[in-house]
Amino acid sequence: MNRNRIVVTVGPTISREEVLLRLPQAEVRGPVAADEVLRWGLQSGDSLLIIDGLFLQARAVRHKELLAVLDRGVRLFGSSGMGALRAAELEAFGMRGAGKVFRDYRDGVLVGDDEVAVTHADAEAGYRPLGWALVDLRHAAAVAVRCGVVDPGSADTIVRAAKALPFALRDTPTVIEAARAQGCHGAALAAFGAFCRQRKPSVMRTDALAALRMVAADARRAGGERLPCPTGHLRYRGRPAELSVTTYLRYWAPSDGAADQAGNAPALCCTASDPVPPGGLRDDEVINAFALTCAGFPDLLRSVAAECLLLDTLGVPVGAGLRDQRRLLSTMVELDDPAALCLPWKPLCRALSSRLTALNLPVSALSAAGGDRNCSHATSALLRSHEKTLPWQEAGPLLATRVWRCDPRVDWRSPLMQRLRISPDFVRICAAVARGQHAPLPAPDPGELREGCRQVLMAWGAHDSADIPPSLAAHGFLGLGELVRAVHAGWSYLHGNTTLRS
């Protein structure tokens, strides 16, 4: 029977073994970070409990990612650390919190993120905490006062001294010395230190245990059998709410599956029976791999941009099926093969040339340059030297396709992925990227990375600095920074490529 999954993210707050002791069916993962939860293939009826999360070593898990998970129908819980923060922020949307830390954040008793921030060791060392979370230190001081170990004044001094320190310096010796500097008696500090070593009071751990009980009880009430259900579960204070699928969410979401026969891309939120999407790659990883390894990618990107620009003049949404898009395009472009992955440039160029005004672009080189034969400096940077000498009826449409990618309002990834998923190279390239992620090579040093990027640009025909901007634009990159990040991320699958060898 296909059962509902339960995923729990833990780190310094509670160990993997303790989670499995209380929730044997759970999939235990390390502290959650950005760009992860949408890769885990969670579906309607599954549960995700966030206890610990990263925010210093990596980007913190985003609210939008969790909203997308809620929209899938996933039961989302949070407690203790990052989970308590996100649960307090997203309770109105259906994320459920457990424990005192969550309640204090929700009710405004706690306001600083550093209250739950704690340094810890890596995964090999079991995420062992290397310092105090302020909520735990405050809790330990309160317990020590109730037990008569320290007086209230000494406890207040210890907490104030810790709060004045950066969270990364809140280890026991530093906190003790800071409290001593504020006049706390040595005997009180010694007694408090011995008490904490013996009792190890932790409100975050107590909250984590409460969250595990909540998830277990919820799973028993819901039953274990998976029931197929479409997306659209998001609620705001109990009322249906629509998830805004932005270009950023598409960027973070994994690319899974192939397009249907009409050329429609799969839904952003996977509902397939397989719990893990094939490859689990984000759209940007797939697009960058095509850009770096496929010689025909610039032509495809140019074709997609031209199609979208033409459709935009007709008011057609980019989410329409590929067949519908091509049918509408046929009214203004002669299509020999409407099912082609990449439409020929010449008919697209002719159609674009007559619609430059509708795209808010100059209709001639003279108007583009304010009287000069060539394009203005700002726009000419996206054209190669030989492209600037083309008639404006050819250079203008080409420039339009290069500018299209630069508009932050444009959802360019969806139509591009729509074509890439039906590309004969899609499976091969995704497999290569996945292999590189599962068996990564050592990260390149700065010199290797610089040489790798230089070789890529040389392979693209960028032999001088003036050729770099148009070469980057033709391959879908907004600047050198994007190329550097793409080469660094794809180093493992690019390493065998001769274009990257010195």
Short mmCIF file of C-alpha atoms in Angstrom, two decimals:
data_model
loop_
_atom_site.label_atom_id
_atom_site.label_comp_id
_atom_site.label_asym_id
_atom_site.label_seq_id
_atom_site.Cartn_x
_atom_site.Cartn_y
_atom_site.Cartn_z
CA MET A 1 0.00 0.00 0.00
CA ASN A 2 1.30 3.46 -0.86
CA ARG A 3 1.48 5.07 2.57
CA ASN A 4 1.72 8.68 3.57
CA ARG A 5 5.23 9.88 4.31
CA ILE A 6 6.42 11.73 7.40
CA VAL A 7 9.57 13.83 7.03
CA VAL A 8 11.28 15.40 10.06
CA THR A 9 14.20 17.85 9.87
CA VAL A 10 16.45 17.87 12.93
CA GLY A 11 19.88 19.06 13.96
CA PRO A 12 21.20 20.29 17.31
CA THR A 13 17.82 20.25 19.07
CA ILE A 14 17.16 16.52 19.03
CA SER A 15 18.93 13.51 17.58
CA ARG A 16 17.86 11.28 14.71
CA GLU A 17 17.73 8.31 17.10
CA GLU A 18 15.32 10.07 19.45
CA VAL A 19 13.03 10.92 16.55
CA LEU A 20 12.96 7.33 15.27
CA LEU A 21 12.36 6.03 18.79
CA ARG A 22 9.14 8.04 18.97
CA LEU A 23 8.21 8.07 15.27
CA PRO A 24 9.70 4.92 13.68
CA GLN A 25 8.12 5.53 10.25
CA ALA A 26 9.69 8.99 9.87
CA GLU A 27 12.24 10.00 7.24
CA VAL A 28 14.76 11.97 9.28
CA ARG A 29 16.73 14.66 7.48
CA GLY A 30 19.24 17.25 8.61
CA PRO A 31 18.40 20.91 9.25
CA VAL A 32 16.30 22.22 6.37
CA ALA A 33 17.59 24.96 4.08
CA ALA A 34 16.29 26.80 1.04
CA ASP A 35 15.82 24.87 -2.23
CA GLU A 36 15.16 21.54 -0.48
CA VAL A 37 11.54 20.92 0.52
CA LEU A 38 10.21 21.16 -3.04
CA ARG A 39 12.69 18.45 -4.08
CA TRP A 40 11.42 15.90 -1.59
CA GLY A 41 8.35 14.96 -3.62
CA LEU A 42 5.90 15.46 -0.76
CA GLN A 43 2.29 14.98 -1.80
CA SER A 44 -1.20 15.46 -0.46
CA GLY A 45 -1.55 13.65 2.86
CA ASP A 46 2.19 13.58 3.65
CA SER A 47 3.53 15.32 6.76
CA LEU A 48 6.56 17.57 7.18
CA LEU A 49 7.79 18.56 10.63
CA ILE A 50 10.48 21.27 10.69
CA ILE A 51 12.41 21.41 13.95
CA ASP A 52 15.85 22.66 12.93
CA GLY A 53 16.91 24.67 9.89
CA LEU A 54 19.98 26.39 8.51
CA PHE A 55 20.27 30.13 7.99
CA LEU A 56 23.98 30.97 8.26
CA GLN A 57 25.68 28.21 6.25
CA ALA A 58 22.89 28.33 3.66
CA ARG A 59 19.78 30.35 2.86
CA ALA A 60 16.91 29.71 5.25
CA VAL A 61 13.89 27.82 3.95
CA ARG A 62 11.63 30.36 2.28
CA HIS A 63 8.03 31.10 3.20
CA LYS A 64 7.02 30.71 -0.44
CA GLU A 65 8.44 27.19 -0.58
CA LEU A 66 6.41 26.23 2.47
CA LEU A 67 3.28 27.83 1.03
CA ALA A 68 3.77 25.70 -2.09
CA VAL A 69 4.05 22.61 0.12
CA LEU A 70 0.84 23.57 1.92
CA ASP A 71 -0.85 24.06 -1.45
CA ARG A 72 -0.04 20.44 -2.28
CA GLY A 73 -2.05 19.31 0.72
CA VAL A 74 0.98 18.44 2.86
CA ARG A 75 0.45 18.62 6.62
CA LEU A 76 3.08 21.09 7.79
CA PHE A 77 4.30 21.37 11.40
CA GLY A 78 6.99 23.40 13.14
CA SER A 79 8.58 23.72 16.56
CA SER A 80 11.71 24.61 18.53
CA GLY A 81 13.99 26.49 16.12
CA MET A 82 13.43 27.36 12.48
CA GLY A 83 10.20 25.39 12.66
CA ALA A 84 8.86 27.58 15.46
CA LEU A 85 9.72 30.74 13.52
CA ARG A 86 8.05 29.61 10.30
CA ALA A 87 5.01 28.17 12.11
CA ALA A 88 4.40 31.47 13.87
CA GLU A 89 4.68 33.31 10.56
CA LEU A 90 2.54 30.89 8.55
CA GLU A 91 -0.04 29.75 11.08
CA ALA A 92 -2.73 31.74 9.26
CA PHE A 93 -2.00 29.63 6.15
CA GLY A 94 -2.31 26.29 7.92
CA MET A 95 1.15 25.54 9.30
CA ARG A 96 0.74 24.10 12.78
CA GLY A 97 3.11 24.93 15.61
CA ALA A 98 3.89 23.09 18.83
CA GLY A 99 5.55 24.17 22.05
CA LYS A 100 6.37 27.25 24.07
CA VAL A 101 8.86 28.78 21.64
CA PHE A 102 6.28 28.70 18.86
CA ARG A 103 3.61 30.26 21.11
CA ASP A 104 5.98 32.99 22.31
CA TYR A 105 6.86 33.94 18.72
CA ARG A 106 3.21 33.84 17.68
CA ASP A 107 2.12 36.01 20.62
CA GLY A 108 4.95 38.53 20.31
CA VAL A 109 6.73 37.52 23.51
CA LEU A 110 9.78 36.71 21.38
CA VAL A 111 10.68 38.86 18.40
CA GLY A 112 14.35 38.25 17.58
CA ASP A 113 15.44 35.46 15.25
CA ASP A 114 18.62 35.12 17.31
CA GLU A 115 16.55 33.70 20.20
CA VAL A 116 16.72 30.26 18.56
CA ALA A 117 20.02 30.66 16.71
CA VAL A 118 22.74 28.27 17.83
CA THR A 119 26.06 27.20 16.38
CA HIS A 120 26.53 23.48 15.90
CA ALA A 121 28.85 20.88 14.45
CA ASP A 122 28.37 19.27 11.04
CA ALA A 123 26.42 16.15 10.11
CA GLU A 124 29.36 13.81 10.80
CA ALA A 125 29.40 15.05 14.40
CA GLY A 126 25.63 14.70 14.72
CA TYR A 127 24.98 18.45 14.63
CA ARG A 128 26.23 18.67 18.22
CA PRO A 129 25.39 22.13 19.65
CA LEU A 130 28.46 24.30 20.26
CA GLY A 131 26.69 27.03 22.19
CA TRP A 132 23.45 28.21 23.69
CA ALA A 133 20.24 29.18 22.00
CA LEU A 134 19.06 32.19 23.96
CA VAL A 135 15.63 30.64 24.61
CA ASP A 136 17.35 27.60 26.12
CA LEU A 137 19.70 29.70 28.25
CA ARG A 138 16.78 31.79 29.52
CA HIS A 139 14.84 28.59 30.27
CA ALA A 140 17.83 27.04 32.06
CA ALA A 141 18.30 30.17 34.17
CA ALA A 142 14.60 30.15 35.15
CA VAL A 143 14.77 26.46 36.13
CA ALA A 144 17.96 27.10 38.11
CA VAL A 145 16.19 29.87 40.06
CA ARG A 146 13.21 27.59 40.81
CA CYS A 147 15.60 24.91 42.04
CA GLY A 148 17.45 27.38 44.27
CA VAL A 149 20.74 27.00 42.40
CA VAL A 150 21.14 30.73 41.67
CA ASP A 151 19.35 33.86 42.81
CA PRO A 152 17.12 35.79 40.37
CA GLY A 153 19.61 38.65 40.09
CA SER A 154 22.43 36.34 39.00
CA ALA A 155 20.13 34.61 36.53
CA ASP A 156 19.12 37.95 34.99
CA THR A 157 22.77 38.98 34.68
CA ILE A 158 23.67 35.73 32.90
CA VAL A 159 20.83 36.14 30.39
CA ARG A 160 21.59 39.84 29.78
CA ALA A 161 25.26 39.06 29.23
CA ALA A 162 24.41 36.33 26.72
CA LYS A 163 21.92 38.50 24.85
CA ALA A 164 24.54 41.22 24.43
CA LEU A 165 26.82 38.73 22.66
CA PRO A 166 26.51 37.76 18.99
CA PHE A 167 24.72 34.42 18.79
CA ALA A 168 27.86 32.70 17.49
CA LEU A 169 29.71 33.63 20.73
CA ARG A 170 27.10 32.27 23.14
CA ASP A 171 29.12 29.24 24.21
CA THR A 172 29.28 28.53 27.96
CA PRO A 173 32.81 29.87 28.70
CA THR A 174 32.15 33.14 26.81
CA VAL A 175 28.77 33.64 28.48
CA ILE A 176 30.25 32.95 31.92
CA GLU A 177 33.05 35.45 31.40
CA ALA A 178 30.64 38.06 30.05
CA ALA A 179 28.42 37.61 33.12
CA ARG A 180 31.45 37.82 35.40
CA ALA A 181 32.43 41.10 33.74
CA GLN A 182 28.94 42.42 34.57
CA GLY A 183 29.49 41.68 38.27
CA CYS A 184 27.98 38.22 38.67
CA HIS A 185 29.60 36.33 41.55
CA GLY A 186 31.93 33.47 40.69
CA ALA A 187 30.17 31.06 43.07
CA ALA A 188 26.82 31.65 41.32
CA LEU A 189 28.41 31.15 37.92
CA ALA A 190 30.10 27.92 39.00
CA ALA A 191 26.84 26.59 40.47
CA PHE A 192 24.92 27.49 37.30
CA GLY A 193 27.50 25.80 35.07
CA ALA A 194 27.42 22.59 37.14
CA PHE A 195 23.62 22.62 37.12
CA CYS A 196 23.45 22.94 33.34
CA ARG A 197 25.99 20.15 32.79
CA GLN A 198 23.99 17.83 35.02
CA ARG A 199 20.40 18.71 34.04
CA LYS A 200 20.83 20.09 30.50
CA PRO A 201 17.44 21.86 30.54
CA SER A 202 16.20 22.71 27.02
CA VAL A 203 12.83 24.17 26.13
CA MET A 204 13.60 23.58 22.44
CA ARG A 205 14.03 19.84 23.04
CA THR A 206 10.83 19.74 25.10
CA ASP A 207 9.01 21.47 22.24
CA ALA A 208 10.46 19.02 19.72
CA LEU A 209 9.11 16.08 21.72
CA ALA A 210 5.69 17.76 21.86
CA ALA A 211 5.79 18.24 18.08
CA LEU A 212 6.62 14.57 17.51
CA ARG A 213 3.61 13.59 19.64
CA MET A 214 1.42 15.99 17.65
CA VAL A 215 2.55 14.53 14.32
CA ALA A 216 2.09 10.96 15.54
CA ALA A 217 -1.44 11.71 16.76
CA ASP A 218 -2.30 13.49 13.52
CA ALA A 219 -1.06 10.51 11.49
CA ARG A 220 -3.22 8.13 13.52
CA ARG A 221 -6.31 10.29 13.00
CA ALA A 222 -5.68 10.69 9.27
CA GLY A 223 -4.96 7.03 8.60
CA GLY A 224 -2.04 5.86 6.53
CA GLU A 225 -3.40 5.25 3.05
CA ARG A 226 -2.57 7.86 0.42
CA LEU A 227 -5.54 9.36 -1.36
CA PRO A 228 -4.93 11.09 -4.72
CA CYS A 229 -5.88 14.73 -4.54
CA PRO A 230 -5.14 17.72 -6.79
CA THR A 231 -3.30 20.83 -5.68
CA GLY A 232 -5.12 23.89 -4.44
CA HIS A 233 -5.22 23.20 -0.70
CA LEU A 234 -3.86 26.54 0.44
CA ARG A 235 -6.02 28.34 2.98
CA TYR A 236 -5.78 31.71 4.69
CA ARG A 237 -7.53 31.68 8.05
CA GLY A 238 -9.60 28.78 6.85
CA ARG A 239 -10.68 30.29 3.54
CA PRO A 240 -9.43 29.05 0.15
CA ALA A 241 -6.48 31.07 -1.13
CA GLU A 242 -4.72 30.92 -4.45
CA LEU A 243 -0.98 30.31 -4.50
CA SER A 244 0.71 32.90 -6.71
CA VAL A 245 3.09 30.87 -8.86
CA THR A 246 5.81 33.44 -9.44
CA THR A 247 8.88 33.14 -11.62
CA TYR A 248 10.91 32.75 -8.43
CA LEU A 249 8.82 29.77 -7.30
CA ARG A 250 9.32 28.16 -10.70
CA TYR A 251 13.04 28.82 -10.27
CA TRP A 252 13.11 27.00 -6.92
CA ALA A 253 10.81 24.13 -7.87
CA PRO A 254 12.29 20.94 -9.31
CA SER A 255 11.75 20.04 -12.92
CA ASP A 256 9.99 16.70 -13.10
CA GLY A 257 8.50 14.60 -15.81
CA ALA A 258 7.92 15.30 -19.49
CA ALA A 259 5.33 17.46 -21.14
CA ASP A 260 2.04 15.98 -22.21
CA GLN A 261 1.07 15.52 -25.84
CA ALA A 262 -0.24 19.07 -26.01
CA GLY A 263 3.13 20.40 -24.86
CA ASN A 264 1.87 21.42 -21.44
CA ALA A 265 4.44 21.35 -18.69
CA PRO A 266 3.70 19.27 -15.60
CA ALA A 267 2.05 21.01 -12.67
CA LEU A 268 4.42 22.86 -10.39
CA CYS A 269 3.27 20.77 -7.46
CA CYS A 270 3.89 17.12 -8.30
CA THR A 271 1.00 14.75 -7.74
CA ALA A 272 2.49 11.62 -9.34
CA SER A 273 2.39 8.37 -7.43
CA ASP A 274 6.19 8.19 -7.34
CA PRO A 275 7.19 9.97 -4.10
CA VAL A 276 10.44 11.34 -5.55
CA PRO A 277 10.33 13.31 -8.83
CA PRO A 278 12.72 11.92 -11.48
CA GLY A 279 16.03 13.70 -11.02
CA GLY A 280 14.54 16.24 -8.62
CA LEU A 281 16.32 19.04 -10.48
CA ARG A 282 15.35 22.68 -10.36
CA ASP A 283 14.47 24.42 -13.61
CA ASP A 284 17.53 26.66 -13.39
CA GLU A 285 19.81 23.62 -13.09
CA VAL A 286 18.30 22.09 -16.23
CA ILE A 287 18.39 25.36 -18.18
CA ASN A 288 21.99 26.09 -17.20
CA ALA A 289 23.04 22.58 -18.20
CA PHE A 290 21.49 23.03 -21.65
CA ALA A 291 23.08 26.47 -21.98
CA LEU A 292 26.55 25.15 -21.10
CA THR A 293 26.51 21.88 -23.04
CA CYS A 294 24.16 22.18 -26.05
CA ALA A 295 25.38 24.01 -29.14
CA GLY A 296 21.79 24.56 -30.32
CA PHE A 297 20.60 26.21 -27.11
CA PRO A 298 21.02 29.85 -28.30
CA ASP A 299 18.82 29.13 -31.34
CA LEU A 300 16.20 27.50 -29.12
CA LEU A 301 16.25 30.39 -26.65
CA ARG A 302 15.97 32.89 -29.49
CA SER A 303 13.04 30.97 -30.97
CA VAL A 304 11.24 30.74 -27.61
CA ALA A 305 11.77 34.45 -26.97
CA ALA A 306 10.44 35.34 -30.41
CA GLU A 307 7.37 33.14 -29.98
CA CYS A 308 6.61 34.63 -26.56
CA LEU A 309 7.07 38.17 -27.80
CA LEU A 310 4.72 37.57 -30.71
CA LEU A 311 2.16 35.87 -28.48
CA ASP A 312 2.43 38.79 -26.07
CA THR A 313 1.25 41.13 -28.82
CA LEU A 314 -1.84 38.89 -29.07
CA GLY A 315 -2.39 38.83 -25.31
CA VAL A 316 -1.81 35.06 -25.08
CA PRO A 317 -0.59 33.77 -21.68
CA VAL A 318 2.67 31.83 -21.75
CA GLY A 319 1.01 28.98 -19.86
CA ALA A 320 -1.10 27.99 -22.86
CA GLY A 321 -0.39 24.58 -24.39
CA LEU A 322 2.29 24.46 -27.04
CA ARG A 323 -0.18 23.31 -29.69
CA ASP A 324 -2.47 26.24 -28.90
CA GLN A 325 0.44 28.65 -29.01
CA ARG A 326 1.60 27.38 -32.40
CA ARG A 327 -1.95 27.48 -33.75
CA LEU A 328 -2.22 31.15 -32.84
CA LEU A 329 1.25 31.89 -34.21
CA SER A 330 0.29 30.39 -37.54
CA THR A 331 -1.94 33.43 -38.12
CA MET A 332 1.14 35.64 -38.46
CA VAL A 333 4.06 33.25 -39.04
CA GLU A 334 4.41 30.67 -41.81
CA LEU A 335 5.02 27.40 -39.98
CA ASP A 336 6.26 24.50 -42.08
CA ASP A 337 6.35 22.21 -39.03
CA PRO A 338 4.14 23.48 -36.16
CA ALA A 339 5.40 20.65 -33.94
CA ALA A 340 9.07 21.62 -34.28
CA LEU A 341 11.00 22.13 -31.07
CA CYS A 342 12.71 25.24 -32.44
CA LEU A 343 10.90 27.31 -35.06
CA PRO A 344 13.05 28.77 -37.88
CA TRP A 345 14.35 32.25 -37.21
CA LYS A 346 13.62 33.89 -40.57
CA PRO A 347 9.80 33.79 -40.40
CA LEU A 348 9.88 34.72 -36.72
CA CYS A 349 12.20 37.61 -37.51
CA ARG A 350 9.89 38.92 -40.24
CA ALA A 351 6.88 38.75 -37.94
CA LEU A 352 8.74 40.47 -35.11
CA SER A 353 10.06 43.20 -37.38
CA SER A 354 6.53 44.37 -38.13
CA ARG A 355 5.59 44.39 -34.45
CA LEU A 356 8.51 46.20 -32.84
CA THR A 357 6.30 49.16 -31.99
CA ALA A 358 3.90 46.93 -30.07
CA LEU A 359 6.92 45.69 -28.10
CA ASN A 360 8.02 49.26 -27.27
CA LEU A 361 11.14 48.87 -29.38
CA PRO A 362 12.46 51.22 -32.09
CA VAL A 363 11.20 50.62 -35.60
CA SER A 364 14.49 51.68 -37.17
CA ALA A 365 18.17 51.99 -36.43
CA LEU A 366 17.88 55.78 -36.70
CA SER A 367 15.27 56.01 -33.95
CA ALA A 368 17.21 53.52 -31.85
CA ALA A 369 20.39 55.56 -32.03
CA GLY A 370 18.81 59.00 -31.99
CA GLY A 371 20.00 59.75 -35.49
CA ASP A 372 23.01 57.42 -35.75
CA ARG A 373 23.10 54.44 -38.12
CA ASN A 374 24.00 52.03 -35.39
CA CYS A 375 22.11 51.10 -32.25
CA SER A 376 22.64 53.17 -29.12
CA HIS A 377 25.44 52.10 -26.78
CA ALA A 378 23.03 50.70 -24.17
CA THR A 379 21.35 48.34 -26.61
CA SER A 380 24.31 47.63 -28.86
CA ALA A 381 26.05 45.86 -25.97
CA LEU A 382 23.68 42.92 -26.59
CA LEU A 383 24.64 42.64 -30.28
CA ARG A 384 27.90 41.34 -31.71
CA SER A 385 29.93 43.50 -34.08
CA HIS A 386 28.65 41.76 -37.21
CA GLU A 387 25.06 41.84 -35.89
CA LYS A 388 25.20 45.63 -35.57
CA THR A 389 25.79 45.89 -39.31
CA LEU A 390 22.62 43.94 -40.14
CA PRO A 391 19.57 45.79 -41.48
CA TRP A 392 17.37 46.92 -38.61
CA GLN A 393 14.64 44.57 -39.84
CA GLU A 394 16.99 41.76 -38.68
CA ALA A 395 18.95 43.41 -35.88
CA GLY A 396 15.84 44.83 -34.17
CA PRO A 397 14.04 41.50 -33.72
CA LEU A 398 17.30 39.87 -32.60
CA LEU A 399 17.78 42.60 -30.02
CA ALA A 400 14.19 42.12 -28.86
CA THR A 401 14.88 38.46 -28.06
CA ARG A 402 18.00 39.39 -26.08
CA VAL A 403 16.18 42.08 -24.08
CA TRP A 404 13.27 39.70 -23.35
CA ARG A 405 15.34 37.64 -20.92
CA CYS A 406 16.41 40.82 -19.07
CA ASP A 407 12.90 41.85 -18.02
CA PRO A 408 12.39 40.72 -14.38
CA ARG A 409 8.61 40.69 -14.89
CA VAL A 410 8.78 38.05 -17.61
CA ASP A 411 8.18 34.40 -16.78
CA TRP A 412 10.69 33.11 -19.31
CA ARG A 413 11.46 29.83 -17.55
CA SER A 414 8.02 28.25 -18.06
CA PRO A 415 7.92 28.45 -21.88
CA LEU A 416 11.59 27.51 -22.12
CA MET A 417 11.14 24.46 -19.88
CA GLN A 418 8.04 23.59 -21.90
CA ARG A 419 10.29 23.10 -24.94
CA LEU A 420 13.21 21.56 -23.09
CA ARG A 421 11.02 18.83 -21.63
CA ILE A 422 10.16 17.61 -25.11
CA SER A 423 13.75 17.94 -26.31
CA PRO A 424 15.42 14.63 -27.24
CA ASP A 425 18.35 15.70 -25.04
CA PHE A 426 16.25 16.30 -21.92
CA VAL A 427 16.67 12.89 -20.28
CA ARG A 428 20.36 12.66 -21.15
CA ILE A 429 21.23 16.07 -19.76
CA CYS A 430 19.14 15.65 -16.62
CA ALA A 431 20.84 12.31 -16.00
CA ALA A 432 24.28 13.90 -16.41
CA VAL A 433 23.43 16.68 -13.95
CA ALA A 434 22.00 14.18 -11.44
CA ARG A 435 25.13 12.00 -11.70
CA GLY A 436 27.28 15.03 -11.04
CA GLN A 437 25.26 15.86 -7.92
CA HIS A 438 25.35 12.32 -6.57
CA ALA A 439 29.10 11.93 -7.18
CA PRO A 440 30.44 15.48 -7.00
CA LEU A 441 34.02 16.35 -7.81
CA PRO A 442 36.00 18.65 -5.51
CA ALA A 443 34.93 22.26 -5.94
CA PRO A 444 37.21 24.21 -8.27
CA ASP A 445 39.62 26.71 -6.80
CA PRO A 446 39.31 30.34 -8.00
CA GLY A 447 41.93 29.84 -10.71
CA GLU A 448 40.25 26.73 -12.09
CA LEU A 449 36.84 28.39 -12.03
CA ARG A 450 38.17 31.46 -13.83
CA GLU A 451 39.80 29.31 -16.49
CA GLY A 452 36.66 27.22 -16.86
CA CYS A 453 34.54 30.32 -17.48
CA ARG A 454 37.12 31.66 -19.94
CA GLN A 455 37.02 28.41 -21.91
CA VAL A 456 33.22 28.50 -22.02
CA LEU A 457 33.25 32.05 -23.37
CA MET A 458 35.90 31.14 -25.94
CA ALA A 459 33.76 28.21 -27.09
CA TRP A 460 30.89 30.66 -27.54
CA GLY A 461 33.02 32.88 -29.75
CA ALA A 462 33.59 35.64 -27.18
CA HIS A 463 37.17 36.44 -28.10
CA ASP A 464 37.22 39.99 -26.72
CA SER A 465 35.41 41.92 -24.00
CA ALA A 466 32.86 43.41 -26.44
CA ASP A 467 31.67 39.90 -27.36
CA ILE A 468 30.98 38.85 -23.76
CA PRO A 469 27.60 40.61 -23.13
CA PRO A 470 25.95 39.38 -26.36
CA SER A 471 27.37 35.87 -25.85
CA LEU A 472 25.97 35.74 -22.32
CA ALA A 473 22.60 37.10 -23.46
CA ALA A 474 22.40 34.59 -26.32
CA HIS A 475 22.83 31.77 -23.79
CA GLY A 476 20.35 33.18 -21.26
CA PHE A 477 22.75 34.71 -18.73
CA LEU A 478 22.27 38.26 -17.47
CA GLY A 479 25.92 38.74 -16.55
CA LEU A 480 29.24 37.13 -15.74
CA GLY A 481 28.11 36.48 -12.19
CA GLU A 482 25.36 34.14 -13.40
CA LEU A 483 27.80 32.29 -15.64
CA VAL A 484 30.34 31.88 -12.83
CA ARG A 485 27.66 30.45 -10.52
CA ALA A 486 26.40 28.09 -13.23
CA VAL A 487 29.89 26.77 -14.04
CA HIS A 488 30.67 26.35 -10.34
CA ALA A 489 27.41 24.47 -9.69
CA GLY A 490 27.88 22.30 -12.78
CA TRP A 491 31.58 21.62 -12.34
CA SER A 492 31.13 17.88 -11.80
CA TYR A 493 29.27 17.25 -15.05
CA LEU A 494 31.29 19.81 -16.99
CA HIS A 495 34.71 18.60 -15.91
CA GLY A 496 34.95 16.02 -18.66
CA ASN A 497 33.97 18.56 -21.32
CA THR A 498 36.98 19.45 -23.46
CA THR A 499 35.87 23.10 -23.57
CA LEU A 500 36.75 23.30 -19.88
CA ARG A 501 40.22 21.91 -20.19
CA SER A 502 43.25 24.16 -20.27
#
